[in-house]
Every structure is written in structure tokens, then in C-alpha cells.
CSV table of C-alpha atoms and ligand atoms in Angstrom, one decimal:
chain,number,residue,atom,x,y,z
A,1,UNK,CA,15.2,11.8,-4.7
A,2,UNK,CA,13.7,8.4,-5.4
A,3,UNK,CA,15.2,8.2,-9.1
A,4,UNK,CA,16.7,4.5,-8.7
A,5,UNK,CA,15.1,2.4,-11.2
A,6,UNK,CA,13.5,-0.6,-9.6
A,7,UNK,CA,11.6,-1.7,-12.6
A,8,UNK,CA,8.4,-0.7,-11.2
A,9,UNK,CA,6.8,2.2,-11.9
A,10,UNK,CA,5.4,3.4,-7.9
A,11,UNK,CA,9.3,2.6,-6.7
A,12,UNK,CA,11.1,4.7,-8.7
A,13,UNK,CA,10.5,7.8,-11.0
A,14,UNK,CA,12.8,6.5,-14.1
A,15,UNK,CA,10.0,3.5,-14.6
A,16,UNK,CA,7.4,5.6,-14.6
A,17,UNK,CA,6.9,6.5,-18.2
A,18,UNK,CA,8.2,3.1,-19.3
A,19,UNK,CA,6.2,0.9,-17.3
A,20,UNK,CA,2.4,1.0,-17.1
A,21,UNK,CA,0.5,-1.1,-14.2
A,22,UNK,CA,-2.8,-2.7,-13.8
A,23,UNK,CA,-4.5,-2.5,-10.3
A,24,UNK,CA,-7.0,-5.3,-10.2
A,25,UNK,CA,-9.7,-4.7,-7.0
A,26,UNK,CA,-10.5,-8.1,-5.8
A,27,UNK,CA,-9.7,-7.4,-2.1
A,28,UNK,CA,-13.0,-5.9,-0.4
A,29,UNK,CA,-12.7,-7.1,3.3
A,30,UNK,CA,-10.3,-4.9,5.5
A,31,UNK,CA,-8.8,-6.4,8.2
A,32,UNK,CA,-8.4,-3.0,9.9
A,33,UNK,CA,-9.7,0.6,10.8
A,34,UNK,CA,-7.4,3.3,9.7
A,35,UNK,CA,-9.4,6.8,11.2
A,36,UNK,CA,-9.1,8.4,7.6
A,37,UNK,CA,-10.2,5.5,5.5
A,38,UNK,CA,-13.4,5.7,3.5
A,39,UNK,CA,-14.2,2.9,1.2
A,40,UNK,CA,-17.4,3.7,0.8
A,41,UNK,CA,-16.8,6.2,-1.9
A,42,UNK,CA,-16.2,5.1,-5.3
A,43,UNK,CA,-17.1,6.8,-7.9
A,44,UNK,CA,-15.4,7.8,-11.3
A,45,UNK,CA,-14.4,11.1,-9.9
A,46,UNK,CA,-12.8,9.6,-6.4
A,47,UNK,CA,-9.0,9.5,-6.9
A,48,UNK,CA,-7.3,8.1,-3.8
A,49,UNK,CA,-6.1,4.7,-2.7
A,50,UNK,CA,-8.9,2.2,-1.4
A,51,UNK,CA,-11.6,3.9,-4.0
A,52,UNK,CA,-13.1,1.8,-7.0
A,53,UNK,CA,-16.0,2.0,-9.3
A,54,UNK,CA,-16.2,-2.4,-8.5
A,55,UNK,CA,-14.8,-5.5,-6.8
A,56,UNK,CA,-14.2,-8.2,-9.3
A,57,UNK,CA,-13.7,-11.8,-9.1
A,58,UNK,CA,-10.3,-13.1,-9.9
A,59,UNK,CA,-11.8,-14.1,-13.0
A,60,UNK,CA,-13.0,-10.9,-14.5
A,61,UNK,CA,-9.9,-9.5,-13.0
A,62,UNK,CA,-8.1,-12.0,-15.0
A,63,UNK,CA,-10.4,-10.7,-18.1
A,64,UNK,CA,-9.7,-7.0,-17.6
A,65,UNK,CA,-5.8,-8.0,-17.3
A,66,UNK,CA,-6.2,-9.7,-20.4
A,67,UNK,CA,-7.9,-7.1,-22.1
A,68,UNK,CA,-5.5,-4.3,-21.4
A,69,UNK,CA,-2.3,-6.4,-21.5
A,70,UNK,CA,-2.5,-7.4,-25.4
A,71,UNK,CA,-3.6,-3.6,-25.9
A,72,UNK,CA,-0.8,-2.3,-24.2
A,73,UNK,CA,2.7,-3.8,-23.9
A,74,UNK,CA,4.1,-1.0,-21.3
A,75,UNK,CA,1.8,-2.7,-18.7
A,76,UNK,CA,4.1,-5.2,-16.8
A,77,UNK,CA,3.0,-4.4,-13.2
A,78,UNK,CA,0.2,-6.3,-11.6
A,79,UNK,CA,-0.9,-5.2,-8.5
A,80,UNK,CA,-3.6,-5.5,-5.8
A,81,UNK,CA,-3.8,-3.2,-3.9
A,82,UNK,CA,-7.3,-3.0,-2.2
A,83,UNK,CA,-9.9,-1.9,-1.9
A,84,UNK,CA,-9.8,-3.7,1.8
A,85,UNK,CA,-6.6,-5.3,2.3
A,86,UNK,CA,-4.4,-8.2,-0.1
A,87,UNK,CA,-3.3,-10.2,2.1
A,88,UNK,CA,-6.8,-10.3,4.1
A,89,UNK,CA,-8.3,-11.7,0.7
A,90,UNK,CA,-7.9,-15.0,-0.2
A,91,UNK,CA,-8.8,-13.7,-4.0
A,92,UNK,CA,-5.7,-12.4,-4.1
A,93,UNK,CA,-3.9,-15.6,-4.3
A,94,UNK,CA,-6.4,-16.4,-6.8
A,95,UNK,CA,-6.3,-13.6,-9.4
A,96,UNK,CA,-2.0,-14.2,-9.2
A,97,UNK,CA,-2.4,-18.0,-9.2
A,98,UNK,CA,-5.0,-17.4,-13.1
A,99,UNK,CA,-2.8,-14.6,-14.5
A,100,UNK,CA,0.3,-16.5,-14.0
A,101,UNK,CA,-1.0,-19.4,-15.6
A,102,UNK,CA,-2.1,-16.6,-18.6
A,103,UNK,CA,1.0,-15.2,-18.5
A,104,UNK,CA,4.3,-16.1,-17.4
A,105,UNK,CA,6.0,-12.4,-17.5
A,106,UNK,CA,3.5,-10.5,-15.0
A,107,UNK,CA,5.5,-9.0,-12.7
A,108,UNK,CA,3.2,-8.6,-9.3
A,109,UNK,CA,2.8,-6.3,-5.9
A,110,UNK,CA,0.7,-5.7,-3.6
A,111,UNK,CA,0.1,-2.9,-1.4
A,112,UNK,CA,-0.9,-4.2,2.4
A,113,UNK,CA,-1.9,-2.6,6.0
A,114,UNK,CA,0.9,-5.4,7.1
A,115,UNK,CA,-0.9,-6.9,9.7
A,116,UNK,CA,-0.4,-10.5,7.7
A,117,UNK,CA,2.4,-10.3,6.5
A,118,UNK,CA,5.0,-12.1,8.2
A,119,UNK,CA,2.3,-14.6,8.0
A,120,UNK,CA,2.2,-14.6,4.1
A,121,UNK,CA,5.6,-14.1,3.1
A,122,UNK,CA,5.6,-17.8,1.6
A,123,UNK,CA,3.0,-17.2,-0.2
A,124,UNK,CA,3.7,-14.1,-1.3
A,125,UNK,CA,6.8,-15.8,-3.0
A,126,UNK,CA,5.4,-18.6,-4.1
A,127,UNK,CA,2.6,-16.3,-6.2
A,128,UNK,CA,5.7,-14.7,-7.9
A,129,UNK,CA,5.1,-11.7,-5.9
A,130,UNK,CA,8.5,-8.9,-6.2
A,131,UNK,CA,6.9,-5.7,-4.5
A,132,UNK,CA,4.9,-5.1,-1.8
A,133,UNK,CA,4.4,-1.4,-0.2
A,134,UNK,CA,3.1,-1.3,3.3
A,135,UNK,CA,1.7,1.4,4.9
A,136,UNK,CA,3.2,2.2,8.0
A,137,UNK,CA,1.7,5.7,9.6
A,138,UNK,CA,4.0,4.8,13.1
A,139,UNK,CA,6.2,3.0,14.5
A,140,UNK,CA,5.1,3.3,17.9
A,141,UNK,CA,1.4,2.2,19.7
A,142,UNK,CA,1.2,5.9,21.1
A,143,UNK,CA,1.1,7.5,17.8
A,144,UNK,CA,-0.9,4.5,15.9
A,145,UNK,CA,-3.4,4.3,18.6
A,146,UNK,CA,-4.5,7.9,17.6
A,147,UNK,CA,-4.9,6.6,14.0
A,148,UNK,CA,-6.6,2.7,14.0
A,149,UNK,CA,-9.6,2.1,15.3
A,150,UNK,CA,-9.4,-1.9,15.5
A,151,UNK,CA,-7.4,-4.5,14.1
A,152,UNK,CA,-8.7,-8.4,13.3
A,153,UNK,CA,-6.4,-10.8,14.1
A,154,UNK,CA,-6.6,-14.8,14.2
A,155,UNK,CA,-10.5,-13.9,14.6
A,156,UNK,CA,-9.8,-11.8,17.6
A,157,UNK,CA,-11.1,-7.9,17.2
A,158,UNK,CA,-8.4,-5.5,18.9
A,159,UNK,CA,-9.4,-1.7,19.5
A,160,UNK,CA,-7.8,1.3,21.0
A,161,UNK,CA,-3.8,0.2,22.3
A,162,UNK,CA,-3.9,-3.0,21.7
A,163,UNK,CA,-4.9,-2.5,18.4
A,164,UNK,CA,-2.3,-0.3,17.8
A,165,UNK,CA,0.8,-2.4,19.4
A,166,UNK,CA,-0.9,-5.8,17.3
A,167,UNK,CA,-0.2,-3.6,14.4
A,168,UNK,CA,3.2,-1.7,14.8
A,169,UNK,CA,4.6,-5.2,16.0
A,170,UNK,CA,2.9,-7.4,13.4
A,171,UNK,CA,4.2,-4.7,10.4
A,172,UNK,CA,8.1,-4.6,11.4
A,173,UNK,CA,7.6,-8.1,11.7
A,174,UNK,CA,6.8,-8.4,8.4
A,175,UNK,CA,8.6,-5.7,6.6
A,176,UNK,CA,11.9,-7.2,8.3
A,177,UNK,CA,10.9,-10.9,7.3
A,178,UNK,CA,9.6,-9.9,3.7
A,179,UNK,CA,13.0,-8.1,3.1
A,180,UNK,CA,14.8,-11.0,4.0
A,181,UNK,CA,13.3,-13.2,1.6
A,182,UNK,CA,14.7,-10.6,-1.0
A,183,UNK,CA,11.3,-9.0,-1.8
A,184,UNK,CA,11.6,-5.1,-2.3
A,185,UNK,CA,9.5,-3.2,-0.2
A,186,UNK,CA,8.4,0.2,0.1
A,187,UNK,CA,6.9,1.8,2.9
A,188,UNK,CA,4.2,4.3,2.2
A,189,UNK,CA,3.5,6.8,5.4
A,190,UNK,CA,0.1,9.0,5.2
A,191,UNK,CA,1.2,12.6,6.3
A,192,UNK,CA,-1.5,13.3,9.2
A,193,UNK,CA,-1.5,16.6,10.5
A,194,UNK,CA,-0.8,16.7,14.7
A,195,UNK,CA,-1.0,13.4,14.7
A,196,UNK,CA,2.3,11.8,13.2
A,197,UNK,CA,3.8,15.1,11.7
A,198,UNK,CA,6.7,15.4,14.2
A,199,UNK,CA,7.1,11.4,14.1
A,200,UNK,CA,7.6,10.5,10.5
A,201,UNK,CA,11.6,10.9,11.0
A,202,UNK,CA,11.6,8.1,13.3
A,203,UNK,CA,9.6,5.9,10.8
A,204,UNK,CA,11.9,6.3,8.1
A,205,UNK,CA,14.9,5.2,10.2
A,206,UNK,CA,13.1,2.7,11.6
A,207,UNK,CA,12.0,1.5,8.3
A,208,UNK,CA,15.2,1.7,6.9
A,209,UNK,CA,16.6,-0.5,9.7
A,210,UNK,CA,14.1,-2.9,8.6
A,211,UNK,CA,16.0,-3.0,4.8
A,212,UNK,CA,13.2,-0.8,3.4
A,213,UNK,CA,14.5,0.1,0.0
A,214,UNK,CA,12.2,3.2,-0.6
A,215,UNK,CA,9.4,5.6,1.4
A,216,UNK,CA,6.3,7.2,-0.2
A,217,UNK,CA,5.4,10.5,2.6
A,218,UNK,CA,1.9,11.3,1.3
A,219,UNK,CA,-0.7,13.9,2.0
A,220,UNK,CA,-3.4,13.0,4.4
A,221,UNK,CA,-6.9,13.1,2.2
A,222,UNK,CA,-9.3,13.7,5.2
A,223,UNK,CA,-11.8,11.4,5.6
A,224,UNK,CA,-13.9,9.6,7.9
A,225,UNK,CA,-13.1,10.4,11.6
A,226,UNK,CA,-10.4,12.3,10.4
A,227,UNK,CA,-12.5,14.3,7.8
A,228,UNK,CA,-11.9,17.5,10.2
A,229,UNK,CA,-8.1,17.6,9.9
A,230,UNK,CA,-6.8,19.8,6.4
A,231,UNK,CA,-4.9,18.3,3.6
A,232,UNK,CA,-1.1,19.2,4.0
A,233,UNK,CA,0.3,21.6,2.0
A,234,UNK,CA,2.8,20.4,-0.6
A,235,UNK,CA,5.6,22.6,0.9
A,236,UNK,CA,4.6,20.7,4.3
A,237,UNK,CA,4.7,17.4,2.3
A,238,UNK,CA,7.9,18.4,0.7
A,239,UNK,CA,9.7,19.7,3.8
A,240,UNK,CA,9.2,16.6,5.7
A,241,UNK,CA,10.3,14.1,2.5
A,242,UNK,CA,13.5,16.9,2.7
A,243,UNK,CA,14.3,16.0,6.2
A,244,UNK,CA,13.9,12.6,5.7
A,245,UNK,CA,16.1,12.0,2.3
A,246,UNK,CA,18.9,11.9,4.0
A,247,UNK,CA,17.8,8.7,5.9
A,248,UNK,CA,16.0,6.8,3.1
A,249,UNK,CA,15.6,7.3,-0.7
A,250,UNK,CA,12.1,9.4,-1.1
A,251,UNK,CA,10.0,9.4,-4.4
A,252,UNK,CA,7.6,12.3,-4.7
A,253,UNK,CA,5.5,11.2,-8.2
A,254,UNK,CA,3.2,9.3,-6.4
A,255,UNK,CA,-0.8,9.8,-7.3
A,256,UNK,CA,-2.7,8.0,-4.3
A,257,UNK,CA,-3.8,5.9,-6.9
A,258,UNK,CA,-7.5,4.1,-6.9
A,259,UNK,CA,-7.7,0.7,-6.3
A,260,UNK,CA,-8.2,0.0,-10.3
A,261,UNK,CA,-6.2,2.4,-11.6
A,262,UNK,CA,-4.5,1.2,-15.1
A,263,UNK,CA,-2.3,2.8,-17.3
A,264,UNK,CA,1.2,4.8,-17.0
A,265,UNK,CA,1.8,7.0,-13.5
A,266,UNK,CA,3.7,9.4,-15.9
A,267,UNK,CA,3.4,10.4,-19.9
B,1,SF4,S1,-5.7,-0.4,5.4
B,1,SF4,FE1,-6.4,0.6,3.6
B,1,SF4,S2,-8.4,-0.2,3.1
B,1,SF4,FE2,-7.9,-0.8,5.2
B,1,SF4,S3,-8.8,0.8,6.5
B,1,SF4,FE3,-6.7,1.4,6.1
B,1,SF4,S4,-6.8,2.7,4.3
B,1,SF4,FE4,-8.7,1.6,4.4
């Protein structure tokens, strides 16, 4: 289960006590509304993926790389991964566009709802970018309709279905497109209870159609609109990844890391 080594420590267990990563949170707008997604909580003791303690500029994101780069040489990965969306953020571009000028050997990812991402696949490439990880909680409108609220697209607000088929089109879009160009993506998929438990089958073959190299089945952390449902249990968590190793390769050390989380995912 997700032991192939893709030089990056979220894709595969075998880099995760070799190679360290910096998450650098210079993406505060969201482009959509995911029911269990609470940004609004960020302190120190917060551990879950959208969280952090600031936004910085791509400058002082550039500064805290630098910082923590010449102190540690494991830390190869630089990703952005929120707290809103990457791709939604033109300070994305920018904090790639200054560490790559620092430093030619960053490696970079992002972690995206999707919704842009056929859009930014150029630019995605042209930043240097070798990972991205979307998060993909359905492949059908039925089943995403009951978790997005809205979805901003070319300036247009979409709620309730058409929300939900903007976004399950726009993602496979993407994930196809970005596999294509040879980028290696993994697909993350929130575990919600009764509302995509029975479902998440079909997303990994779907995915996998799609060239996915790798899927990430967390636990829901229950918040916002979804703040009444309970936290899976692992044996639920690790039940479903079962059924679905057979379709896709599965990794199970994932953290739901913050938004600036630095360091090693394993000792
Ligand atoms: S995509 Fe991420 S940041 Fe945006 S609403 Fe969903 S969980 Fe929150």
C-alpha cells in the first residue's frame, strides 16, 4: 500500500523520512465552499489542511523557505497548498517564480480543489511544478452537491447543482489534462460519513482512469455545516482504503497537514 517512491514525501511512504517539505500559505481566497471547511481556525494547536497561524507574501514566503532550506537539506518539497485555493491565487505563481530564481533544485506541488486546473496546466509547468494533489470528494453532481456550497467561476457564483456539476466536470478535466502533460497527481478524497462513504469506490476507478498515480482516503474532521457528522473510525478509514487498493495504489501515512506545515511527515 502506497510504498512506491515518487520522490515526494505525501506520494509515497519510502520518501517520507528522507524528504522533508515546506508548505508556504500564500493562498487565502477560496474559490469554493466545501460544507466541512473552516478556515477560520488557525491556531498553533489546529492540525488539519487549510489551517495556519498567517498568510504570507511571496516574499516572506520566499524568506521562511530560505530560512529553513540552508538549516535543513532533507527539505526538497515546496508546496502550496492553501489556505484558500493555489491555483485561485495569483501569489502562487509568484512565490514559485522568487524561489526558483533562489534556488534552482526546489522541487514544487500544489494541493488544489481543481476547479482551475485544466486552465493552469501551462503554468503549472512552466513554474516547474511536478505534483499536484486534488481533492476530489465525487465523481458525480449528486454526491458533490451534498458537499459544496458554491463554486466561483470566470466571475460567475454557482450554488447547489450547478455548483456541483461545474466542479466534478472542471476536476476530471483537469486531472486528465494535468496527467497528460506528465505531471504526477494524486487524488486526495475526504471520507464523509453518509454522504460519499458507499461512493468512494467509484472515485478511485474513476480517478485511475484519469492516470491518477496515487489516492489519499482521509477521515472527515467535522466542521462547519458538517460539524454534526462523527470523525470516521480508523478501521472505517482502513476498510474502505482495503477495498479500494485493488483499483489504485493507497498511502495511509498521511497527517492532514496545515497549510504551513515544515519539516519531515515521518522520523
Ligand atoms: S477547497 Fe480547501 S480551502 Fe477551499 S473550501 Fe474546500 S477545504 Fe476549504
Amino acid at each position: 500500500m502506497g510504498n512506491r517512491n515518487y520522490g515526494h514525501p505525501c506520494f509515497g511512504k519510502d520518501a517520507a523520512s528522507k524528504i522533508g517539505r515546506i508548505h508556504l500559505p500564500v493562498a487565502k481566497a477560496c474559490n469554493i465552499k466545501c460544507n466541512y471547511c473552516d478556515r477560520n481556525i488557525s491556531c498553533m494547536n489546529e492540525n488539519h489542511p487549510g489551517a495556519c497561524l498567517e498568510v504570507l507574501t511571496p516574499e516572506q514566503a520566499l524568506e521562511r523557505y530560505k530560512r529553513y532550506a540552508s538549516s535543513d537539506s532533507r527539505l526538497k518539497i515546496v508546496g502550496i497548498s492553501g489556505p484558500g485555493d493555489p491555483l485561485f491565487n495569483p501569489e502562487t505563481f509568484k512565490t514559485f517564480e522568487l524561489i526558483k530564481s533562489y534556488d534552482k533544485g526546489a522541487i514544487f506541488c500544489i494541493s488544489t480543489n481543481g476547479l482551475l486546473l485544466e486552465d493552469r496546466i501551462e503554468d503549472l509547468l512552466k513554474s516547474n511544478v511536478r505534483f499536484v494533489t486534488v481533492t476530489v470528494n465525487a465523481v458525480n453532481f449528486e454526491v458533490a452537491k451534498e458537499i459544496y456550497e458554491f463554486a466561483l467561476y470566470d466571475e460567475v457564483l454557482y450554488f447547489g447543482e450547478d455548483a456541483a456539476k461545474l466542479l466534478v466536470e472542471k476536476q476530471q478535466k483537469g486531472i486528465e489534462k494535468a496527467c497528460k502533460a506528465g505531471l504526477v497527481v494524486k487524488v486526495n478524497t475526504v471520507l464523509i460519513p453518509d454522504i460519499n462513504q458507499d461512493h468512494i469506490e467509484e472515485i478511485a476507478k474513476t480517478v485511475k482512469a484519469l492516470g491518477v498515480s496515487v489516492m489519499n482516503i482521509m477521515p472527515l474532521r467535522p466542521y462547519a455545516k458538517f460539524s454534526h457528522l462523527k470523525r470516521p473510525s480508523c478501521d472505517a478509514v482502513n476498510n474502505i482504503r482495503k477495498r479500494c487498493e485493488s483499483i489504485i495504489d493507497q498511502i495511509s501515512h498521511c497527517n492532514q497537514c496545515r497549510s504551513d506545515a515544515i519539516g519531515m511527515l515521518m522520523i
